[in-house]
CSV table of C-alpha atoms and ligand atoms in Angstrom, one decimal:
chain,number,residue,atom,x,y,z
D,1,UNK,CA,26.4,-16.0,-17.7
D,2,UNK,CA,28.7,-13.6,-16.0
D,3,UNK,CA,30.2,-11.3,-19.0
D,4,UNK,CA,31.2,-8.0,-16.7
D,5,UNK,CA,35.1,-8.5,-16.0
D,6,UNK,CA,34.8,-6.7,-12.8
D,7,UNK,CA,32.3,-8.9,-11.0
D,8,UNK,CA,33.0,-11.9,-8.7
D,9,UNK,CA,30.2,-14.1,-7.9
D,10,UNK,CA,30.8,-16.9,-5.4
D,11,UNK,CA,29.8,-20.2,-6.5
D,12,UNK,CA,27.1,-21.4,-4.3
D,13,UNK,CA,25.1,-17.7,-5.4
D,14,UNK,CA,26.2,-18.4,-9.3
D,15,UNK,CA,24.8,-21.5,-8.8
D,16,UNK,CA,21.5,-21.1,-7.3
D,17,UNK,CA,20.9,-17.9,-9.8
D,18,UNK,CA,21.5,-20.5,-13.3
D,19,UNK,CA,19.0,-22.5,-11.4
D,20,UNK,CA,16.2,-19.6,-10.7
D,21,UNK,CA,16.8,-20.4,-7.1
D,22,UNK,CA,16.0,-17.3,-4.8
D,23,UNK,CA,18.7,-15.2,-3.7
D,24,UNK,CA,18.8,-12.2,-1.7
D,25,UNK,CA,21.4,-9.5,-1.9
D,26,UNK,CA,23.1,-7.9,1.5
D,27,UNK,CA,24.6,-4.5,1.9
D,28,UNK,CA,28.6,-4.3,3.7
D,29,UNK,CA,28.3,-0.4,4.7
D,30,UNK,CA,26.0,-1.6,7.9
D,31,UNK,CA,29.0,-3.9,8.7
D,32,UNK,CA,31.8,-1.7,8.4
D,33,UNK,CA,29.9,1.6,9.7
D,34,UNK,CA,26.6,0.6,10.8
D,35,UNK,CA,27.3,-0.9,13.9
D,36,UNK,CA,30.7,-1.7,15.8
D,37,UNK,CA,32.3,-4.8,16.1
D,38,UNK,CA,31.9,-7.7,16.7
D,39,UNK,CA,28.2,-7.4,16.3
D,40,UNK,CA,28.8,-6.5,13.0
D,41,UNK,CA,30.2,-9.7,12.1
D,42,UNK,CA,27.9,-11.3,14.3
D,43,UNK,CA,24.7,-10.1,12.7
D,44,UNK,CA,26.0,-10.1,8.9
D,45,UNK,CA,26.5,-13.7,9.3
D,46,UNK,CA,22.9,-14.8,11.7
D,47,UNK,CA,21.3,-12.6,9.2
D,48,UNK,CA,22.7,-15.1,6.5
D,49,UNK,CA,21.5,-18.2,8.3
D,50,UNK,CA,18.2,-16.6,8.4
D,51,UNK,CA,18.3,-16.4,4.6
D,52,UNK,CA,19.1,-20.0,4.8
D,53,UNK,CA,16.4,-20.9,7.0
D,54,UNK,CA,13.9,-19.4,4.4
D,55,UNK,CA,14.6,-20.9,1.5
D,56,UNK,CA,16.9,-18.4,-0.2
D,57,UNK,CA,20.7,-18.1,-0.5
D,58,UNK,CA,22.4,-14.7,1.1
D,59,UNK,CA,24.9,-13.1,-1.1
D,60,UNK,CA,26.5,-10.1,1.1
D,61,UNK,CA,28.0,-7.6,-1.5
D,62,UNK,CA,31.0,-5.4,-1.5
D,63,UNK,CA,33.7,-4.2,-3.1
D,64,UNK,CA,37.4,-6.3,-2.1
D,65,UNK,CA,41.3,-5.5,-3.6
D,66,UNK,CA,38.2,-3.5,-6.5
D,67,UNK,CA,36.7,-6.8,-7.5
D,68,UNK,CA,32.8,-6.3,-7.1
D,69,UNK,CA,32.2,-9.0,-5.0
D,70,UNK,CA,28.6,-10.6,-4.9
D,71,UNK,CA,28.8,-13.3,-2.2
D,72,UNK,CA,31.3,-13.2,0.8
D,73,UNK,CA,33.2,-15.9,3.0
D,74,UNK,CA,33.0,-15.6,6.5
D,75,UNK,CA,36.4,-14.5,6.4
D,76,UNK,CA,35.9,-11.3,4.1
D,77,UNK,CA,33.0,-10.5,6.3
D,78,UNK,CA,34.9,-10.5,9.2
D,79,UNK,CA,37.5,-8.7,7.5
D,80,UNK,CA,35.5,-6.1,6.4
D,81,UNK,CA,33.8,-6.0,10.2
D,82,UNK,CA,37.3,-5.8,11.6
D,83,UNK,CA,38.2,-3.1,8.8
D,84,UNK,CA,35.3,-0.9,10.0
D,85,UNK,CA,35.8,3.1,9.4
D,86,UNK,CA,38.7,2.4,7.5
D,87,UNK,CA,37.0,0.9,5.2
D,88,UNK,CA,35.9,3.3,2.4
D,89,UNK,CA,32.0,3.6,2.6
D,90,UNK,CA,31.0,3.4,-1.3
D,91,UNK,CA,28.2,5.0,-2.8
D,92,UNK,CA,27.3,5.2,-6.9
D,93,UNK,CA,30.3,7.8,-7.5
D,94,UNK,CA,32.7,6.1,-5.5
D,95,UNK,CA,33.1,3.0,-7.8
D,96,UNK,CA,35.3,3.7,-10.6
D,97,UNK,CA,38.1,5.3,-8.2
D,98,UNK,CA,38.3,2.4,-5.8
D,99,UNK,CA,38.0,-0.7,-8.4
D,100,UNK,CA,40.7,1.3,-10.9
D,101,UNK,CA,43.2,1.3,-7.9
D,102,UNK,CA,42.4,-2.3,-6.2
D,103,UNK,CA,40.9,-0.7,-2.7
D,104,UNK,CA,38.2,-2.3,-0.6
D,105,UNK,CA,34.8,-0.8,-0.5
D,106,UNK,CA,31.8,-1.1,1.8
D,107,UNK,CA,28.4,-0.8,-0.3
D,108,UNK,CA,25.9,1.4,0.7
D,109,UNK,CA,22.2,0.6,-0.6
D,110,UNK,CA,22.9,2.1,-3.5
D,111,UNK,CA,26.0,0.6,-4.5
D,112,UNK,CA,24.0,-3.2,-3.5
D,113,UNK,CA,21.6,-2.6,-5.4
D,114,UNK,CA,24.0,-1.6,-8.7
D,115,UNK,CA,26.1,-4.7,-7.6
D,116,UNK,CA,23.0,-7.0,-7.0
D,117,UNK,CA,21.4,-6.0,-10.6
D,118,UNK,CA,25.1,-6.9,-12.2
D,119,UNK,CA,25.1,-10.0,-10.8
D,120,UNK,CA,21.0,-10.8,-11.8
D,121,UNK,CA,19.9,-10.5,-7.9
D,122,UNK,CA,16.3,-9.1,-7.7
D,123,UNK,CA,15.9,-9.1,-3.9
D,124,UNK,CA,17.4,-7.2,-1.3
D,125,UNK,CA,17.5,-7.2,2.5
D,126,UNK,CA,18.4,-4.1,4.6
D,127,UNK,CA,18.2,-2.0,8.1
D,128,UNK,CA,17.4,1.4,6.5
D,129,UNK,CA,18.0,3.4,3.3
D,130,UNK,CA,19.3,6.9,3.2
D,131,UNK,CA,17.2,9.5,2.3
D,132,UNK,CA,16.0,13.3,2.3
D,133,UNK,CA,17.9,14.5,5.2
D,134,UNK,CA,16.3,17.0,7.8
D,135,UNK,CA,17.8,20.7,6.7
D,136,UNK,CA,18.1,19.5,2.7
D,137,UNK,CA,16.7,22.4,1.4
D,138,UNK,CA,19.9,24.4,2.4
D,139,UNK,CA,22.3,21.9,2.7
D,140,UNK,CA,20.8,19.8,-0.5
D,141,UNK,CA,22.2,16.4,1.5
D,142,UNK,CA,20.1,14.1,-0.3
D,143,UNK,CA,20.6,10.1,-0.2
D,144,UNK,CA,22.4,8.7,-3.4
D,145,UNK,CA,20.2,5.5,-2.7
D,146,UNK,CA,16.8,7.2,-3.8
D,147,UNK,CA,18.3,8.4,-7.3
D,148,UNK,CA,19.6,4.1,-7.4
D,149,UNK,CA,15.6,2.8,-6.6
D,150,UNK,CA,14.7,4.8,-9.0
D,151,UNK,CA,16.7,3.8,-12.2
D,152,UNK,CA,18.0,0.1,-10.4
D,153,UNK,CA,15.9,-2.4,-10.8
D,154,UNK,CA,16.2,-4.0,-7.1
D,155,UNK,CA,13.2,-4.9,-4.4
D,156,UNK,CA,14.9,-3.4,-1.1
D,157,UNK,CA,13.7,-4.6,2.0
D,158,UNK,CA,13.8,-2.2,4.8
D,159,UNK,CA,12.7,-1.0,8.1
D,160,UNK,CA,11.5,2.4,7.0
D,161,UNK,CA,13.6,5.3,7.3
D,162,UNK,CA,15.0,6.4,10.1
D,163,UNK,CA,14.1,10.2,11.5
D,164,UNK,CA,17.7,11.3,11.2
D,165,UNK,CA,16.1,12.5,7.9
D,166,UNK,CA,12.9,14.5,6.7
D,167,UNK,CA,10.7,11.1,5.7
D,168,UNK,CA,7.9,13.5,4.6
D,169,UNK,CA,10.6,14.8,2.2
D,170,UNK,CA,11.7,11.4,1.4
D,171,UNK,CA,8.7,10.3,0.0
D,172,UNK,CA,8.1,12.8,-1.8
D,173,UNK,CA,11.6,12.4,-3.9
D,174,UNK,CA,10.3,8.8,-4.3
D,175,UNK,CA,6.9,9.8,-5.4
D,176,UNK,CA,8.5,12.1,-8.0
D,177,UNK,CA,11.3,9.2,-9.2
D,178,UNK,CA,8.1,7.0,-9.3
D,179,UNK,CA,9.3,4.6,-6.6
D,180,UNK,CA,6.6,1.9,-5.4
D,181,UNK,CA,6.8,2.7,-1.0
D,182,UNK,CA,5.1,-0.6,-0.3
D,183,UNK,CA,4.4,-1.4,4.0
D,184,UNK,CA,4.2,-4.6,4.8
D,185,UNK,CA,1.4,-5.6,6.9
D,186,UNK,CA,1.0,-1.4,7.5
D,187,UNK,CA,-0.7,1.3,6.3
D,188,UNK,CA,1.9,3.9,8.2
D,189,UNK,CA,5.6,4.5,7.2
D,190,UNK,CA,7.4,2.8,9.9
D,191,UNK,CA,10.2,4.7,11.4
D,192,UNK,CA,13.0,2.3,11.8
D,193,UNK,CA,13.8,1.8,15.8
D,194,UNK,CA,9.8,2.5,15.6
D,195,UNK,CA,6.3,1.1,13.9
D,196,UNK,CA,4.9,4.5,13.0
D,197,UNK,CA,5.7,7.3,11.4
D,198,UNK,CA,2.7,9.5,10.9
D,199,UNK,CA,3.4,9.5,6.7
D,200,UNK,CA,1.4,6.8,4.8
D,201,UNK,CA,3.2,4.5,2.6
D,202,UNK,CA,1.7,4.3,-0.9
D,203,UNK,CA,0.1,0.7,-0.9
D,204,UNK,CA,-0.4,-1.8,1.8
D,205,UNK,CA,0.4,-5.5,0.9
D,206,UNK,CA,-0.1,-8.2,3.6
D,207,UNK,CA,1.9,-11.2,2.4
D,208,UNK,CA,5.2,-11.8,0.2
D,209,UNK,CA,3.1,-13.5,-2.6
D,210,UNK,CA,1.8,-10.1,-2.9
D,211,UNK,CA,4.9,-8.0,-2.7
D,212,UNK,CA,6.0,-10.5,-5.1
D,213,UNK,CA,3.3,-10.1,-7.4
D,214,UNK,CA,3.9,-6.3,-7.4
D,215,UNK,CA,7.5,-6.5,-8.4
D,216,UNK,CA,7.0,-9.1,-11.0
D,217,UNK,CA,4.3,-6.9,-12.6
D,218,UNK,CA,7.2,-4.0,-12.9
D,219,UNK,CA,9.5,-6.1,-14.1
D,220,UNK,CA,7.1,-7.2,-16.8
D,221,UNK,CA,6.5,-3.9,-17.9
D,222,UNK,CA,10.1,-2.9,-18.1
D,223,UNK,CA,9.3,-0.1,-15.9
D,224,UNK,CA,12.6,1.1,-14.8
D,225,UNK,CA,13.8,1.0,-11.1
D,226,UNK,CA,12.9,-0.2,-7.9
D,227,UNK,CA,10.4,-1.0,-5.3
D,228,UNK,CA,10.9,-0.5,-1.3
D,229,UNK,CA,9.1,-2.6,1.0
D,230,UNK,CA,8.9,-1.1,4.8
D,231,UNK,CA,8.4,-4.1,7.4
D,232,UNK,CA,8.0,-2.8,10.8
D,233,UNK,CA,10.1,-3.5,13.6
D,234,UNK,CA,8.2,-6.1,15.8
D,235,UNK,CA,6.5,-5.0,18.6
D,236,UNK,CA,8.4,-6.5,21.2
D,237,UNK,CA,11.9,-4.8,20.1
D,238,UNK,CA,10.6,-1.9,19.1
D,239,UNK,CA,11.5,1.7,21.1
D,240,UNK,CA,10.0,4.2,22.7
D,241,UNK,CA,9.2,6.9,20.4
D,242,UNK,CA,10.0,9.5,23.5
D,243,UNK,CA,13.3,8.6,24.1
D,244,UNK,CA,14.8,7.5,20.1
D,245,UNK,CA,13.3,11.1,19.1
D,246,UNK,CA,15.2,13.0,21.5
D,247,UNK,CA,17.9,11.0,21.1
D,248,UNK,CA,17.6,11.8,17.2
D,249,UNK,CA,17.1,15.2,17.3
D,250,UNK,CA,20.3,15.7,20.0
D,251,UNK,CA,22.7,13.7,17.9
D,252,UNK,CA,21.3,15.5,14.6
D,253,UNK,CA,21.8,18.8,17.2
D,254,UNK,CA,25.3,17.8,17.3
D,255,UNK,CA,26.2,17.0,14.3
D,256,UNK,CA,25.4,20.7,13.3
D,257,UNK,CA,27.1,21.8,15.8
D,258,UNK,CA,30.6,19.8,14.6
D,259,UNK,CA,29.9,20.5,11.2
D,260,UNK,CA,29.5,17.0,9.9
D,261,UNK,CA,28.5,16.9,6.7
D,262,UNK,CA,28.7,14.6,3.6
D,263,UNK,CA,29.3,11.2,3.5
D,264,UNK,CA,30.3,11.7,7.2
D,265,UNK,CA,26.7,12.4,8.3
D,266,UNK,CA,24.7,9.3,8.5
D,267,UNK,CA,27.5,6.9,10.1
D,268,UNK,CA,28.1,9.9,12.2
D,269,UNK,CA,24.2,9.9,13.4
D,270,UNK,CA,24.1,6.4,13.7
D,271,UNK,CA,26.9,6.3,16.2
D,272,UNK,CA,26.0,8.8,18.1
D,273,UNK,CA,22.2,7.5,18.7
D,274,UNK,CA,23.7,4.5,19.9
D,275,UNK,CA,25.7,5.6,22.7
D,276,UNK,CA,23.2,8.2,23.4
D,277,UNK,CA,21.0,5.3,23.9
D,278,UNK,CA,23.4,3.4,25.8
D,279,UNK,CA,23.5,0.4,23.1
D,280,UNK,CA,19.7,0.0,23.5
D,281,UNK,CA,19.1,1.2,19.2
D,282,UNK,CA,21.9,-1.4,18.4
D,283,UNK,CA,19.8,-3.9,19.7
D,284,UNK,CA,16.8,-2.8,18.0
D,285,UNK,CA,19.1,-2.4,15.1
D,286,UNK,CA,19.8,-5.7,15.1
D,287,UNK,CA,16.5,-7.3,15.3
D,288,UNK,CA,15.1,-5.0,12.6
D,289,UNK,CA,17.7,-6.6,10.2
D,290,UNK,CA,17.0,-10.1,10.7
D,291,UNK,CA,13.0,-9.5,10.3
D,292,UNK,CA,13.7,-7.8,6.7
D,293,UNK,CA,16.3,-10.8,6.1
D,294,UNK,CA,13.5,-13.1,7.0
D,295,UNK,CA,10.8,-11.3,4.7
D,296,UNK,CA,13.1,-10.8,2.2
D,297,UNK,CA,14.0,-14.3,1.4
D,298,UNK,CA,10.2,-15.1,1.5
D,299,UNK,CA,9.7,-12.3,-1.1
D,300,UNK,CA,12.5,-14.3,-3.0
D,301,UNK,CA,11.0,-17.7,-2.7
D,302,UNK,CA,7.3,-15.9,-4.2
D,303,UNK,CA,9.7,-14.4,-7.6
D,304,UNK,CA,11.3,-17.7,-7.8
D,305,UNK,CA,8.5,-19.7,-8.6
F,401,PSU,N1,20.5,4.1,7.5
F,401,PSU,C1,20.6,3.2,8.5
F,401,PSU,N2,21.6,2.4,8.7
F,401,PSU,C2,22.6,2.4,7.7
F,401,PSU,C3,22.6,3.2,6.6
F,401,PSU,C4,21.5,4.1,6.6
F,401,PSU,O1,19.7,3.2,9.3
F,401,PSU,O2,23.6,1.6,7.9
F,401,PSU,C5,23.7,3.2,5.6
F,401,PSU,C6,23.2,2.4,4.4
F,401,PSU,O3,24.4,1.7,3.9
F,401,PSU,C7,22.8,3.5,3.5
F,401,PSU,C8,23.8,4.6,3.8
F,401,PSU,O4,22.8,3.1,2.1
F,401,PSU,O5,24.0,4.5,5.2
F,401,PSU,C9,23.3,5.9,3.3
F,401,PSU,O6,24.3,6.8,3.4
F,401,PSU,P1,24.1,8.3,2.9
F,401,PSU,O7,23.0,8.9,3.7
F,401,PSU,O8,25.5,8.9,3.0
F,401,PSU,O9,23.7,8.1,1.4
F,402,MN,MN1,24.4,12.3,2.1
C-alpha cells in the first residue's frame, strides 16, 4: 500500500488505515516550537490518548534522520520535545533539503498535511494554522499552510487563527484558493485563546456527521484541497479578549522592533505571548488542542463509516 520510498508509517497507523479504521494526523512544529518543554511532550502524547479515547488512532507526523515519518513512539516525541528550537521547523520548501541530507524536521501544518495525504490520512488535529500576517501587504509574510489547504486534500482541525495575523486577510486568501472555513457549533471565526473574532466563517455545521458529510462530498467531486474546521476554545479556558489582545499587539510591537521576520516570526510571537502572559496562553494553548484532538477523531469516526 505504501509505494513512496521516503515514507515511514508505523504499524499500528498502517494497520488501522488497510482496515478504513479512522486515523487522525498530528503536527510536530507545536512540539518542538509551539510550546516549551516538557509540556510539549506532555500534551503531544494526552492529546494522543484523547484520539484513543474517541475511537481513532493518532499518528503524530514529522520528519526523523529525513524519513517522513507518519506515526511516532513516545521516544521520538520526546526526542523531538527535547530537541526543541534546534529542531528545523519544516514547511513545503523545506523538504527536499532535509530528507536528501538525513536531518530531522518538525512539520508545520503544511508539511502534515502533505505527509498525512502520502500516507492516505484524511483528518487532521491542530492548535492554529498560519496565515495572512498583520503588515503582509508590505512585508508579503503570508502562511505556506494556506497555499497546502488549498491544493492538499486534508480536513484540519483548528482553533481559528490566532490575531498575531490579519484573519480578515486570511479569509480572504482562503476564499480566493476556494477553501471550505467551516465553525463548528459557531457562526463567528474563533480567535484561538478566544471564541470570537468579529469575521464570519463561511458555513456553520453543528455535529461531526455533518463536517463529515461536507468533506466526503469534496472528496467525491475530486475537488482539490482542503477544508478547515474552527472549534472554539471552551468557555471555561478561554481568555480575556483585553488582556491576549494587548498582549498580541506588544509582542507583534516587538517583533518589528527586532526585526524578526521569516520563518522566525510566528514561533517568535508565540513565545513571546506566553511569557507576556505569564504562562496563562500556554494553558489555554493546551486545552484548545485537546478539544480539536477530541473533535477531530469524531470527525474521523463519521468518514470512516
Ligand atoms: N499558530 C499557532 N501555533 C503554532 C503554529 C501556528 O497558533 O504552533 C505553527 C504551526 O505549525 C503552523 C506554523 O503551521 O506555526 C506556521 O508557521 P508560518 O507562519 O511560519 O507558516
Ligand atoms: Mn511566514
Amino acid at each position: 500500500m505504501n509505494l513512496n520510498p521516503y515514507l515511514d508509517i508505523a504499524p499500528e497507523v498502517r494497520a488501522a488505515l488497510e482496515a478504513g479504521k479512522p486515523v487522525v494526523a498530528l503536527e510536530s512544529t507545536i512540539i518542538s516550537h509551539g510550546m516549551p518543554y516538557p509540556q510539549n511532550v506532555e500534551t503531544a502524547l494526552n492529546v494522543e490518548r484523547i484520539i484513543r479515547e474517541n475511537g481513532a488512532v493518532p499518528a503524530t507526523i514529522a520528519i526523523i534522520g529525513g524519513r517522513l515519518k507518519a506515526g511516532l513512539s513516545e521516544e521520538e516525541i520526546t526526542y523531538l520535545g527535547k530537541k526543541g528550537y534546534d529542531v528545523i521547523k519544516a514547511s513545503r520548501r523545506d523538504l527536499p533539503v532535509l530528507v536528501a541530507r538525513c536531518d530531522d524536521g518538525a512539520t508545520t501544518v503544511a508539511t502534515t498535511m502533505i505527509i498525512a495525504e502520502m500516507a492516505g490520512i484524511r483528518v487532521f488535529a491542530t492548535g492554529g494554522i498560519g496565515g495572512v500576517h498583520r503588515g503582509a501587504e508590505t512585508t508579503m509574510d503570508i502562511s505556506a499552510d494556506l497555499e497546502e489547504l488549498a491544493q492538499t486534500g486534508v480536513l484540519v482541525v483548528c482553533a481559528g487563527a490566532k490575531s498575531i495575523l490579519d484573519l480578515g486577510l486570511t479569509l480572504e486568501y482562503l476564499e480566493t484558493k476556494g477553501v471550505p472555513v467551516i465553525g463548528y457549533g459557531t457562526e463567528e471565526l474563533p480567535a484561538f485563546y478566544t471564541r470570537k473574532s468579529g469575521f464570519a466563517v463561511d458555513y456553520r455545521l453543528d455535529t461531526p456527521e455533518s463536517i463529515a458529510a461536507a468533506f466526503r462530498a469534496k472528496i467525491g467531486m475530486s475537488l482539490k484541497g482542503g477544508m478547515l474546521v474552527t472549534n472554539p476554545i471552551p468557555e471555561q479556558y478561554s481568555m480575556d479578549p483585553d488582556v491576549i489582545n494587548k498582549a498580541i499587539d506588544d509582542a507583534v510591537e516587538e517583533a518589528k522592533r527586532l526585526g524578526i521576520h521569516g520563518k522566525q516570526t510566528t514561533p517568535f510571537l508565540l513565545a513571546k505571548i506566553k511569557d507576556i502572559t505569564g504562562g496563562d496562553s500556554l494553558a489555554s494553548n493546551i486545552r484548545l488542542v485537546y478539544n480539536n484532538a477530541e473533535l477531530a477523531a469524531k470527525i474521523a469516526v463519521e468518514l470512516a463509516k
